[in-house]
Coordinates of C-alpha atoms in Angstrom, one line a residue:
M14 CA -7.2 -12.6 9.1
K15 CA -7.8 -15.1 11.9
A16 CA -9.0 -18.7 11.7
N17 CA -9.6 -21.7 13.9
S18 CA -8.7 -24.1 11.1
G19 CA -7.0 -24.1 7.7
H20 CA -8.1 -26.9 5.3
F21 CA -6.2 -28.3 2.4
V22 CA -8.7 -29.7 -0.1
L23 CA -6.9 -32.0 -2.5
N24 CA -7.7 -33.0 -6.1
D25 CA -10.3 -35.8 -6.4
R26 CA -7.7 -38.1 -8.0
F27 CA -5.3 -37.6 -5.1
E28 CA -4.6 -40.7 -3.0
Y29 CA -2.9 -41.0 0.4
R30 CA 0.2 -42.7 -1.2
D31 CA 0.7 -39.5 -3.3
M32 CA 1.5 -37.7 0.0
A33 CA 4.3 -40.1 0.9
E34 CA 7.2 -38.3 -0.8
I35 CA 6.3 -34.8 0.7
F36 CA 5.0 -35.9 4.1
P37 CA 8.3 -35.9 6.1
N38 CA 9.0 -32.3 5.0
L39 CA 5.4 -31.3 5.6
L40 CA 5.4 -32.7 9.2
K41 CA 8.8 -31.2 10.0
L42 CA 7.7 -27.8 8.7
F43 CA 4.5 -28.0 10.7
L44 CA 6.3 -28.9 13.9
E45 CA 8.9 -26.2 13.4
E46 CA 6.4 -23.4 12.6
T47 CA 4.2 -24.3 15.5
D48 CA 7.1 -24.6 17.9
Q49 CA 6.2 -28.3 18.7
M50 CA 9.4 -30.0 17.4
P51 CA 10.3 -32.8 19.8
E52 CA 13.6 -32.4 21.5
D53 CA 14.5 -36.0 20.9
P54 CA 15.1 -36.7 17.2
E55 CA 14.0 -40.3 17.7
I56 CA 10.5 -39.1 18.6
L57 CA 10.3 -37.1 15.4
Q58 CA 11.5 -40.2 13.4
M59 CA 8.7 -42.2 15.2
F60 CA 6.0 -39.7 14.1
V61 CA 7.3 -39.7 10.5
H62 CA 7.6 -43.6 10.4
L63 CA 4.1 -44.2 11.8
N64 CA 2.6 -41.8 9.2
M65 CA 4.7 -43.1 6.3
V66 CA 3.6 -46.8 6.9
E67 CA 0.0 -45.7 6.5
L68 CA 0.7 -43.4 3.5
K69 CA 2.7 -46.0 1.6
N70 CA -0.1 -48.5 2.1
N71 CA -2.5 -45.8 0.7
R72 CA -4.3 -45.4 4.1
K73 CA -5.2 -42.3 6.1
P74 CA -2.3 -41.3 8.3
E75 CA -2.6 -39.9 11.8
G76 CA -0.9 -36.6 11.1
Y77 CA 0.0 -34.9 14.4
N78 CA -2.9 -35.2 16.7
R79 CA -1.3 -34.5 20.1
K80 CA -2.2 -32.1 22.8
G81 CA -0.6 -28.8 21.9
R82 CA -1.0 -25.4 20.3
M83 CA -1.9 -26.9 16.9
R84 CA -2.8 -30.2 15.3
L85 CA -2.3 -31.5 11.8
I86 CA -5.4 -33.7 11.1
F87 CA -6.4 -36.1 8.4
P88 CA -10.1 -36.6 9.0
I89 CA -12.1 -39.7 8.2
T90 CA -14.4 -38.6 5.4
N91 CA -15.7 -40.1 2.2
K92 CA -16.7 -36.7 0.9
R93 CA -13.4 -35.4 -0.2
M94 CA -9.6 -35.9 0.3
E95 CA -8.3 -33.3 2.7
F96 CA -6.3 -32.5 5.8
Y97 CA -6.2 -29.5 8.0
V98 CA -4.4 -27.5 10.6
K99 CA -6.5 -26.9 13.8
G100 CA -5.5 -24.3 16.4
S101 CA -6.7 -24.2 20.0
S102 CA -8.2 -20.8 19.3
K103 CA -8.9 -18.5 16.4
S104 CA -5.6 -16.8 15.5
G105 CA -3.5 -15.4 12.8
E106 CA -1.0 -18.2 13.7
V107 CA -3.3 -20.8 12.1
V108 CA -3.4 -18.7 8.9
R109 CA 0.4 -18.3 8.8
V110 CA 1.1 -22.0 9.4
T111 CA -1.5 -23.1 6.8
E112 CA -0.1 -20.7 4.2
K113 CA 3.5 -21.9 4.8
L114 CA 2.4 -25.6 4.4
S115 CA 0.4 -24.5 1.3
K116 CA 3.5 -23.1 -0.3
L117 CA 5.4 -26.3 0.4
L118 CA 2.6 -28.3 -1.3
T119 CA 2.5 -26.0 -4.3
R120 CA 6.3 -26.2 -4.7
S121 CA 6.0 -30.0 -4.6
G122 CA 3.3 -30.1 -7.3
V123 CA 0.4 -31.0 -5.0
D124 CA -2.7 -29.4 -6.4
H125 CA -5.0 -28.1 -3.6
E126 CA -7.3 -25.4 -2.5
L127 CA -7.4 -23.7 0.9
E128 CA -10.6 -23.2 3.0
W129 CA -10.8 -21.5 6.4
N130 CA -12.9 -22.5 9.4
A131 CA -14.6 -25.4 7.6
L132 CA -15.0 -27.6 10.6
S133 CA -18.5 -26.6 11.3
C134 CA -19.4 -27.8 7.8
M135 CA -17.9 -31.3 8.3
D136 CA -19.6 -34.4 9.7
G137 CA -18.0 -35.8 12.8

C-alpha cells in the first residue's frame, strides 16, 4: 500500500495534554524512522521542549513541520482531534512510519484510528 498521508484520529475525549507523556518518544521515533534526526542533541531537545510547553498547557503543538521527507502535523481543526504524517510523495514509507507510530500509541494506551490520504477531505 502507498499513501501521501497517514492520519491518527483520536478519541473525542482526548485532549492535547493527554499527549504530553508520550510525545517525546513519538517525536524521536518519527525522526529516527524518517532519517531526520538532528545531529545536535540540543536541537532535538528544543523541538521536544517547544512542543511540550504547548501540550502541557493543553494547546495544539507544532509537531515537526520542517522541510524534509516527512512532516508530523497537528492541524488546526474543530472537527476532530487528530495528527498526521505527511510525505512529500505517495509512498510505502508513509505507511510504514504511520504504522510504527500507531504501535507506539497503542502500547501507550492512546486509543486511535488510522486513516489514509484524508487531506483532500480536510478544510484548510
